[in-house]
Coordinates of C-alpha atoms and ligand atoms in Angstrom, one line a residue:
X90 CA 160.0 36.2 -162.8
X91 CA 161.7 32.7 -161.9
X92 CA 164.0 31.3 -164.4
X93 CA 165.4 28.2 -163.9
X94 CA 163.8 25.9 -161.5
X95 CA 165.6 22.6 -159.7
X96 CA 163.1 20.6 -159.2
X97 CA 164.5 17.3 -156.5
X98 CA 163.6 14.5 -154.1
X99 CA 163.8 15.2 -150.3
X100 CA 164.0 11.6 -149.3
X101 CA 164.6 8.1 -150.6
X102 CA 163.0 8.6 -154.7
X103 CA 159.0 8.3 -155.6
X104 CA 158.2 11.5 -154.0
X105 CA 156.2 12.0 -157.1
X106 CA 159.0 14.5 -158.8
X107 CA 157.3 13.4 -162.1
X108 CA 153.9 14.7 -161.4
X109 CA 155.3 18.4 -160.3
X110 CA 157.7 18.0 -163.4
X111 CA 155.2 17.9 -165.7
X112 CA 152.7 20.5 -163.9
X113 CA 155.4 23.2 -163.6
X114 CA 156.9 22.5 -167.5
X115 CA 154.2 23.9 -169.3
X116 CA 155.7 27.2 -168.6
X117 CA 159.2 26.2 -169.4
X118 CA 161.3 25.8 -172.2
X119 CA 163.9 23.4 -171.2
X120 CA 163.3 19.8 -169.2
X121 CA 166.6 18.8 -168.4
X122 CA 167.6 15.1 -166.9
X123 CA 170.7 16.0 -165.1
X124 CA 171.8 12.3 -163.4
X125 CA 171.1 9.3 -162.9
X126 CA 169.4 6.6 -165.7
X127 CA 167.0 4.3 -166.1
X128 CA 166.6 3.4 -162.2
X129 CA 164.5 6.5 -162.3
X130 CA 160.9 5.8 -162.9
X131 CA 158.5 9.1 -163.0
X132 CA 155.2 8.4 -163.4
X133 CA 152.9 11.2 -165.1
X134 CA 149.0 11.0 -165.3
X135 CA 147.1 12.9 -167.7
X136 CA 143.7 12.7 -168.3
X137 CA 143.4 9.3 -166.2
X138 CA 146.1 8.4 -168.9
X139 CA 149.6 6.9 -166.9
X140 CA 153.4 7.4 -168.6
X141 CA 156.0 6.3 -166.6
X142 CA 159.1 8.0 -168.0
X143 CA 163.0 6.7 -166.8
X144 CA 165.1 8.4 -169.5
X145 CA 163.1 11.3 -171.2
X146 CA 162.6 14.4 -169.0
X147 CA 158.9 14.9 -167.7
X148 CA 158.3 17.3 -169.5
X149 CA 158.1 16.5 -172.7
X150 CA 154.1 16.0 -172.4
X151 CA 154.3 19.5 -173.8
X152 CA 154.8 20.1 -177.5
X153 CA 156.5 23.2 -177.3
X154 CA 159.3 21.8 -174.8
X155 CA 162.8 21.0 -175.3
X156 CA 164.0 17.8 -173.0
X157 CA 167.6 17.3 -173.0
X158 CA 169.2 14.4 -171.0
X159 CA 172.5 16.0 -170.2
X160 CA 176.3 14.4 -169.8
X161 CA 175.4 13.8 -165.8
X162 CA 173.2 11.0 -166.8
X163 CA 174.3 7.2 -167.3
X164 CA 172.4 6.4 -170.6
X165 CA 171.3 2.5 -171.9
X166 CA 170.3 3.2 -175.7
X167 CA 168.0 0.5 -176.0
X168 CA 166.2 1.6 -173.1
X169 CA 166.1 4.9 -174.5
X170 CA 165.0 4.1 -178.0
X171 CA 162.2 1.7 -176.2
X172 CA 161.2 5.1 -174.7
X173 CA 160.8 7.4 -177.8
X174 CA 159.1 4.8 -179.0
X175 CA 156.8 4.3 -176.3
X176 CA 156.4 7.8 -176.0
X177 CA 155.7 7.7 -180.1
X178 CA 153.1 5.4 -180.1
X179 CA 151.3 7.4 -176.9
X180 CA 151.4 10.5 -179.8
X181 CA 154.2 12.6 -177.9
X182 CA 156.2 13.2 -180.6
X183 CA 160.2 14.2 -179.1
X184 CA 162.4 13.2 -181.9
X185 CA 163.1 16.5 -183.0
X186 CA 162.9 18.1 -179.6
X187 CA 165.1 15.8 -177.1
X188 CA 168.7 16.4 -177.3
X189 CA 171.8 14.1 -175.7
X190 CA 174.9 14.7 -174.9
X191 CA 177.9 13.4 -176.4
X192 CA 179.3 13.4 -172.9
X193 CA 177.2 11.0 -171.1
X194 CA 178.0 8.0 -170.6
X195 CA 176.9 4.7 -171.9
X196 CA 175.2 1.5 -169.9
X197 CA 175.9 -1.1 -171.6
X198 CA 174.8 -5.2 -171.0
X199 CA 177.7 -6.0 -169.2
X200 CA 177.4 -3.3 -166.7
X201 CA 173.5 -4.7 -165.9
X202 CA 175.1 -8.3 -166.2
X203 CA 177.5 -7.4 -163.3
X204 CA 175.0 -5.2 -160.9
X205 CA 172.8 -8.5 -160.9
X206 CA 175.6 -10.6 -160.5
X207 CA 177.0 -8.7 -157.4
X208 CA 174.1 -8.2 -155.8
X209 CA 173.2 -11.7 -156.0
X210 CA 176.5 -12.7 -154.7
X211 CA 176.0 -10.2 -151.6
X212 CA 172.7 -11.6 -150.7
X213 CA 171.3 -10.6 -147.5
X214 CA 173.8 -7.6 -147.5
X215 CA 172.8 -6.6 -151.0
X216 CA 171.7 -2.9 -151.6
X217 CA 168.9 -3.3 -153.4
X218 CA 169.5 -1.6 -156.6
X219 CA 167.4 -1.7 -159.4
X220 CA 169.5 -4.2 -161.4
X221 CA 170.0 -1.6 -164.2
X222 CA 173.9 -1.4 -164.4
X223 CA 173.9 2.2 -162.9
X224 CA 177.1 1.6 -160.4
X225 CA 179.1 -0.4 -163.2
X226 CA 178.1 2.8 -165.2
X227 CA 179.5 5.4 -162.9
X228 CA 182.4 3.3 -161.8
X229 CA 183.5 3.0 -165.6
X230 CA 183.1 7.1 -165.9
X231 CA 185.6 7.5 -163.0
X232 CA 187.4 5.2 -163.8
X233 CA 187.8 7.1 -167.5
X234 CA 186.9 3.9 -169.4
X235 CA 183.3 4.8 -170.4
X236 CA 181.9 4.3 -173.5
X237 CA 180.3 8.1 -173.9
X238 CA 177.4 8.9 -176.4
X239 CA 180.1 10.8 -178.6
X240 CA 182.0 7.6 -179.1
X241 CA 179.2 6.0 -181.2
X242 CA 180.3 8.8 -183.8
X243 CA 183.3 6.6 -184.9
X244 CA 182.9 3.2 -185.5
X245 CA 186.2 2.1 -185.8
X246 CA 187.4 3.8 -182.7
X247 CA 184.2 2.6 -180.7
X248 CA 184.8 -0.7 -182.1
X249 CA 188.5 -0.9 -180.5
X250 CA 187.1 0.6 -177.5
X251 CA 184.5 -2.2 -176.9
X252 CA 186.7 -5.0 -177.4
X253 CA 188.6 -3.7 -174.7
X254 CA 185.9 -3.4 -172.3
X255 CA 184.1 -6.3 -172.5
X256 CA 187.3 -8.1 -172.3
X257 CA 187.6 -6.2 -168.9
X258 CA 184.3 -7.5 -167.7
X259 CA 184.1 -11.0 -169.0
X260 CA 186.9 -11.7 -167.3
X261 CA 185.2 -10.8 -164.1
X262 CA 182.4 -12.2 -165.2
X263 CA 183.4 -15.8 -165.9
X264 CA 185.7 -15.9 -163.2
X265 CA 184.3 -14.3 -160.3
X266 CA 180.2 -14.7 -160.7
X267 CA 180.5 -18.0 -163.3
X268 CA 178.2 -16.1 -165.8
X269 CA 178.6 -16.1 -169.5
X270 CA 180.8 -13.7 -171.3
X271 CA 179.3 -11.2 -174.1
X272 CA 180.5 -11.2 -177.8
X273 CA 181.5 -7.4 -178.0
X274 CA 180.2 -7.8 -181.7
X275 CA 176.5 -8.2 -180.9
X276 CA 176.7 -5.5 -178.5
X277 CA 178.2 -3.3 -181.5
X278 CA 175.7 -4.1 -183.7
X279 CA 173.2 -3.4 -181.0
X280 CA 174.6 -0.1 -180.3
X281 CA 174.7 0.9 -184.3
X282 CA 171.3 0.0 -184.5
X283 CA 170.4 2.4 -181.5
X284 CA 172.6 5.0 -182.7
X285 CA 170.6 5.3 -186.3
X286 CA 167.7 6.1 -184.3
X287 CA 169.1 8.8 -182.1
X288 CA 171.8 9.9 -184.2
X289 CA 170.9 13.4 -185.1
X290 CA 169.7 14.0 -181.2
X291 CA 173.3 13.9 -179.7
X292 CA 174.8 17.6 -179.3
X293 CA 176.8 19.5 -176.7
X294 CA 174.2 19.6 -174.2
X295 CA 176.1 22.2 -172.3
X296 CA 176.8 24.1 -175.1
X297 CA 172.8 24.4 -175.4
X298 CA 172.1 25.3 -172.1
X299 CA 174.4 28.1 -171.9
X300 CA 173.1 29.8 -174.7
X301 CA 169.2 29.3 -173.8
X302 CA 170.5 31.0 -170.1
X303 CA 171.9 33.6 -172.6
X304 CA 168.7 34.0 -174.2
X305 CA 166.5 33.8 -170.9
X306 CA 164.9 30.6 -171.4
X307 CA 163.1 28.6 -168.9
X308 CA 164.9 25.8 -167.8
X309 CA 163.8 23.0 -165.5
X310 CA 166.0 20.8 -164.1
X311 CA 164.7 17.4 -163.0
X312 CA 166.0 15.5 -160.5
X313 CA 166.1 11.4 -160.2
X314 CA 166.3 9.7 -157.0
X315 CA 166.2 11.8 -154.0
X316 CA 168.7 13.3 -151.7
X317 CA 169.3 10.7 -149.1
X318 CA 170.4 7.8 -152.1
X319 CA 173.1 10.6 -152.7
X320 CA 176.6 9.0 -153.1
X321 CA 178.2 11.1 -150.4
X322 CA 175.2 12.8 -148.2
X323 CA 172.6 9.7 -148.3
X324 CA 172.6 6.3 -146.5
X325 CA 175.9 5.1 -147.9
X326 CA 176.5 2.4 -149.1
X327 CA 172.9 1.8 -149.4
X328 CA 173.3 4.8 -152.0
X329 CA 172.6 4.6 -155.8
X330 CA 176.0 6.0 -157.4
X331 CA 175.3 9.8 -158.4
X332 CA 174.8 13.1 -157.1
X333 CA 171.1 13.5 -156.6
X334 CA 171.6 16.5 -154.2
X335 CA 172.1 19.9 -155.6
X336 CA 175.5 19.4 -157.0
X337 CA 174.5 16.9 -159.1
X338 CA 172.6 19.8 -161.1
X339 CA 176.3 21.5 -161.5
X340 CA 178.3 18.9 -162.7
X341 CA 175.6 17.0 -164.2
X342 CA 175.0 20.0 -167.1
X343 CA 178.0 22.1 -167.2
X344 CA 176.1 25.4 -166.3
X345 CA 177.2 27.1 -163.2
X346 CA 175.5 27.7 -160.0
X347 CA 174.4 31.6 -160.1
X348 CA 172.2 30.3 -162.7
X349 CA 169.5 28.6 -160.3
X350 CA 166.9 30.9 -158.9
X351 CA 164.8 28.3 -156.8
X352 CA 165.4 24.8 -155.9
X353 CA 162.1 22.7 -155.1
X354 CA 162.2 19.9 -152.3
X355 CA 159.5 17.5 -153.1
X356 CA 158.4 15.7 -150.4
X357 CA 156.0 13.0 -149.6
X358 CA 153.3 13.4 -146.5
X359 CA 155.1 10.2 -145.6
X360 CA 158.4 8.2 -146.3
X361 CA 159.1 5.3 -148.2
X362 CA 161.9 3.6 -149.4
X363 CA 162.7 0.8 -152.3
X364 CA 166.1 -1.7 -151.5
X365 CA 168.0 -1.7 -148.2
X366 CA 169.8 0.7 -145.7
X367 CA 168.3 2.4 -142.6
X368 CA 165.1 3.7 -142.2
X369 CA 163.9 5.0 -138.9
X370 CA 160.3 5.5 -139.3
X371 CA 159.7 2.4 -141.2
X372 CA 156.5 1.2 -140.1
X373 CA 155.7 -3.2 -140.2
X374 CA 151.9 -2.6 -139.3
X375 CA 148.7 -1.9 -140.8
X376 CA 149.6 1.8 -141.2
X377 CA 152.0 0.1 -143.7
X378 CA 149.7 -1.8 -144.9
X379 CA 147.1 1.4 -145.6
X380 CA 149.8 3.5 -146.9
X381 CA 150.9 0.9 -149.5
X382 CA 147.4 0.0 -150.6
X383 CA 146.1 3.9 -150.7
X384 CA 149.5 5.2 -151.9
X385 CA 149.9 2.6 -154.2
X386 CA 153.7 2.0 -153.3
X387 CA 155.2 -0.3 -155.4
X388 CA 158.2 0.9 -157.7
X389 CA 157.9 2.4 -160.8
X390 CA 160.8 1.0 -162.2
X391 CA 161.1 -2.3 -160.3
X392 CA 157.4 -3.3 -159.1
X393 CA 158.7 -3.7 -155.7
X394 CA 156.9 -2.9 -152.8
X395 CA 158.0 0.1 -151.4
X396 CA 158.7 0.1 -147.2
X397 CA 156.7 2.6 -145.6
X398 CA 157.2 5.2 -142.5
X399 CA 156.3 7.9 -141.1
X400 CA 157.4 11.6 -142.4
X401 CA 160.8 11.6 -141.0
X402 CA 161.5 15.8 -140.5
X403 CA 165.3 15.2 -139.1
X404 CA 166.3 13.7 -142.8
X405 CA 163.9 16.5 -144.0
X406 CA 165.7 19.3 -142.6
X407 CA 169.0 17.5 -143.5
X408 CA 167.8 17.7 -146.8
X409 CA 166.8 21.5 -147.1
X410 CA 170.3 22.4 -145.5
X411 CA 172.4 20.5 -148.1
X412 CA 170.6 21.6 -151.3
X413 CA 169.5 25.2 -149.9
X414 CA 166.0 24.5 -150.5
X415 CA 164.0 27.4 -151.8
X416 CA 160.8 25.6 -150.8
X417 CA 158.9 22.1 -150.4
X418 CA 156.2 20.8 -152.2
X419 CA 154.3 18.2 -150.7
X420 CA 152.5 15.5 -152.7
X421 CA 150.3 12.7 -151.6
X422 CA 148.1 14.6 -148.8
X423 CA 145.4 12.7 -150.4
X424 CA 146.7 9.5 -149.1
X425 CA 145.9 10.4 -145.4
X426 CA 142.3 10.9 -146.0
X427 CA 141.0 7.9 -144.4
X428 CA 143.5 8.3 -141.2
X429 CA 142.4 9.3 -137.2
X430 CA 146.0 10.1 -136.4
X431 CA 149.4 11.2 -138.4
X432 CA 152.7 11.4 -137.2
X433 CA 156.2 13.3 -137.7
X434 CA 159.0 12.2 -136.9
X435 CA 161.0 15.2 -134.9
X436 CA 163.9 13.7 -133.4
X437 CA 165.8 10.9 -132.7
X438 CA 167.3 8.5 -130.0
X439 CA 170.2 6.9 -130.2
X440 CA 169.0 3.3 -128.7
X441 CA 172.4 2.5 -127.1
X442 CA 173.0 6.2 -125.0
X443 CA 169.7 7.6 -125.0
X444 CA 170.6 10.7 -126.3
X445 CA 168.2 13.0 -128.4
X446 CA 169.2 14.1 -131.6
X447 CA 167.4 17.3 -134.3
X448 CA 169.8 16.6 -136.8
X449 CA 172.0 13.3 -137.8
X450 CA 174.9 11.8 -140.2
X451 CA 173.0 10.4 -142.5
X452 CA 175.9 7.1 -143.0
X453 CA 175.2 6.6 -139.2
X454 CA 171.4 5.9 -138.9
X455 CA 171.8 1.9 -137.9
X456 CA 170.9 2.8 -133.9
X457 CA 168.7 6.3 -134.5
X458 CA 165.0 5.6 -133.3
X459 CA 162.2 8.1 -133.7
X460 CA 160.7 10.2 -131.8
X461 CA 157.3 11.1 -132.6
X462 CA 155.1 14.3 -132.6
X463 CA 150.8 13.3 -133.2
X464 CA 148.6 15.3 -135.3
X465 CA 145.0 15.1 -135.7
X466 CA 144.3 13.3 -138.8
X467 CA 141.0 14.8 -140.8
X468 CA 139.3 11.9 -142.3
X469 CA 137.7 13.8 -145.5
X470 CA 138.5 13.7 -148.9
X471 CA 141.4 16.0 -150.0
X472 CA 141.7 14.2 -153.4
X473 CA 141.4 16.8 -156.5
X474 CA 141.5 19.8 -154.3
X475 CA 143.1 22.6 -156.2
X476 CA 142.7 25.5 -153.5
X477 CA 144.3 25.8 -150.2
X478 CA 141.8 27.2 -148.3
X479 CA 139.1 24.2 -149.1
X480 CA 141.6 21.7 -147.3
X481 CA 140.5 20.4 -144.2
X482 CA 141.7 22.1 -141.0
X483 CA 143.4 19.6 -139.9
X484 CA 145.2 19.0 -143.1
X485 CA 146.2 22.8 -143.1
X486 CA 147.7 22.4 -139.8
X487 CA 149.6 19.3 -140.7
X488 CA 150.8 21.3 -143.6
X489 CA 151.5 24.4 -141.4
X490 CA 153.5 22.3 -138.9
X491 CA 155.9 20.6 -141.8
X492 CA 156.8 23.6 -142.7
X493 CA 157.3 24.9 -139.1
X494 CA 159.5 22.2 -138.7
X495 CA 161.3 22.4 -142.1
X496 CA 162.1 26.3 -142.0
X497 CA 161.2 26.5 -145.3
X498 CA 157.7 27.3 -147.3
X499 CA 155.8 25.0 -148.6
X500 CA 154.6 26.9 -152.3
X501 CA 153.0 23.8 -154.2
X502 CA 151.1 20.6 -151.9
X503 CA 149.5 17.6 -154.5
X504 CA 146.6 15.4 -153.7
X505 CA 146.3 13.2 -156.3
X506 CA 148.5 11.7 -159.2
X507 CA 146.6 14.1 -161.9
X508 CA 148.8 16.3 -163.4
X509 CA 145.9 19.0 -162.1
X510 CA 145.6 17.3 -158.4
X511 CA 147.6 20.5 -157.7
X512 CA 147.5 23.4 -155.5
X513 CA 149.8 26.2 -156.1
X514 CA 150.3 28.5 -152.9
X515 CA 153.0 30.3 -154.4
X516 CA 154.5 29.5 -157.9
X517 CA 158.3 28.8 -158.3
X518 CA 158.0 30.7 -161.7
X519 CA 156.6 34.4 -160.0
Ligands
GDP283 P1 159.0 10.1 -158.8 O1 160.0 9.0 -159.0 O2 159.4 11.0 -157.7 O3 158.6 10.8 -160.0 O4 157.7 9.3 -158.2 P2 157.0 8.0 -158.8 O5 156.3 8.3 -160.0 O6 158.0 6.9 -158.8 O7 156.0 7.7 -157.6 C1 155.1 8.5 -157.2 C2 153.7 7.8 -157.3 O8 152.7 8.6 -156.7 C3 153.2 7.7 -158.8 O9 152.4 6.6 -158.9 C4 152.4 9.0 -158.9 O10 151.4 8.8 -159.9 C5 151.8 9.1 -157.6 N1 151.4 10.5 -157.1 C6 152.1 11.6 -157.3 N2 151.6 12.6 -156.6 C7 150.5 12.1 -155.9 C8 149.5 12.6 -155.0 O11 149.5 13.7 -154.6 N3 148.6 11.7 -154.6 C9 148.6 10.4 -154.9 N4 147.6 9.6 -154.5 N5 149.5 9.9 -155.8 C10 150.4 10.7 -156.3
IMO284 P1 163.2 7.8 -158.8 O1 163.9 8.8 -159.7 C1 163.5 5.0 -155.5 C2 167.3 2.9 -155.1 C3 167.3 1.4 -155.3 C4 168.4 1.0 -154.4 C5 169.4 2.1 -154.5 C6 170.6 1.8 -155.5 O2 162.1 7.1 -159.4 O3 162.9 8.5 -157.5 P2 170.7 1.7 -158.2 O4 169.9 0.8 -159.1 O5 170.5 3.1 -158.3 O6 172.1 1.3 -158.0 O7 170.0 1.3 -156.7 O8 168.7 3.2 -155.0 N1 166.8 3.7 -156.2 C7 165.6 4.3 -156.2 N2 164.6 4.2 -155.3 N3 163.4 5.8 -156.6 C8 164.3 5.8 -157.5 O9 164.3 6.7 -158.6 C9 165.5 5.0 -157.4 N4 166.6 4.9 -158.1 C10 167.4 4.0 -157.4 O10 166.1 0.9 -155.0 O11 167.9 1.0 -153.1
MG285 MG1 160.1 6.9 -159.1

């Protein structure tokens, strides 16, 4: 048996990570957030019932499961206390069964003031980010000025702490961007108030997960984004500022790497992406306009609408070499229903030389165009299917040739947004 599962996006985010989260953590123990913040948005449907989740691991749905957002992630308390909250009045009770580490680091109002304010300043060459102060964050970690979760332990010490930073960013603030400064005071008060909620929730998180490895728990570890936003092996700079590939997992939790048995790449049947950066199969046509209707992509997080494309397989296969993908799981079959004709992308052309490439550097995509293999589409309803062998032919060859092209198994494929729209081939935990 399977122990401890990574479960992580093969593309640009929204590959529907939540969904398989929450399917797969009913026979766990741990839910672990391991990067990231409150960019992420993970939608989970139970029931017909929607929770979109950006803190809390997905898998607190179940009663008898631990979530623990570990030091990896970037964390804004009122966002988090809005969640329990949310997630209180929904009856999921977590109080007693989310844990946070001391280590993470804090987003705080100044770091959101200053993601808007650069991005506005950048305009046309923004990135796109989800205005949620996650690069401020990150930059403040690295920087070793970071207000971490443990700080809030001592007021007089956080107190001194604060004052300093928010004297470091209201000068940038008034100076550069001509936005108002911030009263470190009320952002104390703010963060007191938080901390009475969530006080007896922060631990050492890795201190935890080390001793339920000991004790052969389950663990899942959810990943946020998806591999090509990675800081150093996505699109940079149109990046968010963590590690959403495998390492990320590592460094994010403080357990080491002999302890993963099986990394799940989720994919989707198609591509999209939320911001700006390269995107070689984006579509500007009424296949777009289908997929965003029928798929419903608009950001979880943002409410953007979410560019569409084709299934791009080079930045597929990029992504199974760099996290050593045990398998895919591919979500949103269902989505294709209604289409004559699907298409992968299987190579690309550099538009300046002509020459054909199977694999790329993913910071050099700007002149890559793709080139296309066509597959039969099978215009019946996949939606709800829970068995392989009642998917139409056509969809089991699509299927058949994704993971031809990956190398890699597919073990789980979804076809709807239910948490049981979900057909196990093989599962991660035998
Ligand atoms: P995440 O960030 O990877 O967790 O994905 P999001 O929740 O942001 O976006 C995925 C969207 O697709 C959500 O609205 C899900 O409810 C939905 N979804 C997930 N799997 C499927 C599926 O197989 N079919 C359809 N139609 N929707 C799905
Ligand atoms: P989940 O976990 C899709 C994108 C933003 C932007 C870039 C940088 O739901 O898959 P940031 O705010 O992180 O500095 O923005 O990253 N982005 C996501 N896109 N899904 C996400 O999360 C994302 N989190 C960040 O749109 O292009
Ligand atoms: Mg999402």
């Amino acid at each position: 048996m399977k122990k401890n599962i990574v479960i992580l996006g093969t593309q640009w985010g929204d590959e529907g990570k939540g969904k398989i989260v929450d399917y797969l953590s009913r026979n766990s123990d741990y839910v672990v957030r391991y990067h990231g913040g409150h960019n992420a948005g993970h939608t989970l449907v139970v029931n017909q019932k929607k929770i979109v989740l950006h803190l809390v691991p997905s898998g607190v749905l179940h009663a008898n499961v631990i979530g623990i957002i570990s030091n990896g992630v970037v964390i804004s308390l009122s966002n988090l206390v809005e969640e329990i909250k949310m997630l209180e009045e929904n009856r999921f009770f977590v109080k007693k069964r989310l844990f946070i580490s001391n280590s993470a680091s804090l987003i705080l109002p100044f770091h959101i003031a200053i993601d808007i304010a650069r991005e506005k300043k950048l305009g046309s060459n923004s990135i796109g980010t989800t205005g949620r102060g996650i690069g401020p964050a990150y930059e403040d970690k690295i920087a070793r000025r970071s207000i971490r979760v443990g700080d809030l332990r001592n007021e007089k010490t956080l107190s001194i702490k604060l004052e300093k930073i928010v004297d470091y960013y209201n000068n940038q603030l008034v100076s550069i961007y001509q936005s108002q400064p911030f009263d470190y005071k009320i952002i104390l008060q703010d963060l007191l108030k938080s901390k009475n909620v969530i006080n007896d929730m922060i631990k050492d998180t890795t201190m935890i997960l080390n001793s339920a490895i000991k004790n052969k728990k389950i663990i899942i570890f959810e990943g946020a984004q998806g591999s090509l936003l990675d800081i150093d092996h996505g699109t940079y700079p149109y990046v968010t500022s963590s590690n959403s590939t495998i390492g990320g997992v590592i460094t994010g939790t403080g357990i080491g790497p002999k302890n993963l048995d099986y990394i799940l790449g989720v994919t989707k049947c198609y591509s999209t992406r939320v911001g700006n950066g390269p995107f070689p199969t984006e579509l500007h046509d009424d296949i777009d306009m289908y997929l965003s209707k029928k798929g419903n992509e608009f950001g979880s997080t943002t409410g953007r609408k979410r560019r569409t494309g084709w299934l791009d397989a080079v930045a597929l296969r990029h992504s199974v070499k760099i996290n050593s993908l045990s398998a895919l799981c591919i979500t949103k079959l269902d989505v294709f229903d209604n289409l004559k004709e699907v298409k992968i992308c299987i190579a690309y052309q550099d538009i300046k030389t002509s020459e054909i490439y199977t694999s790329a550097s993913f910071d050099e995509l700007e002149n890559m165009k793709p080139i296309y293999k066509k597959y039969p589409g099978w215009m019946k309803k996949t939606l709800g299917i829970k068995k392989i062998e009642n998917l139409p032919i056509a969809a089991k060859n699509y299927i058949k040739s994704i993971e031809k092209i990956a190398g890699i198994p597919i073990d789980i494929i979804s076809t709807g947004p239910d948490r049981n729209d979900t057909i196990i081939i093989k599962h991660p935990f035998l």
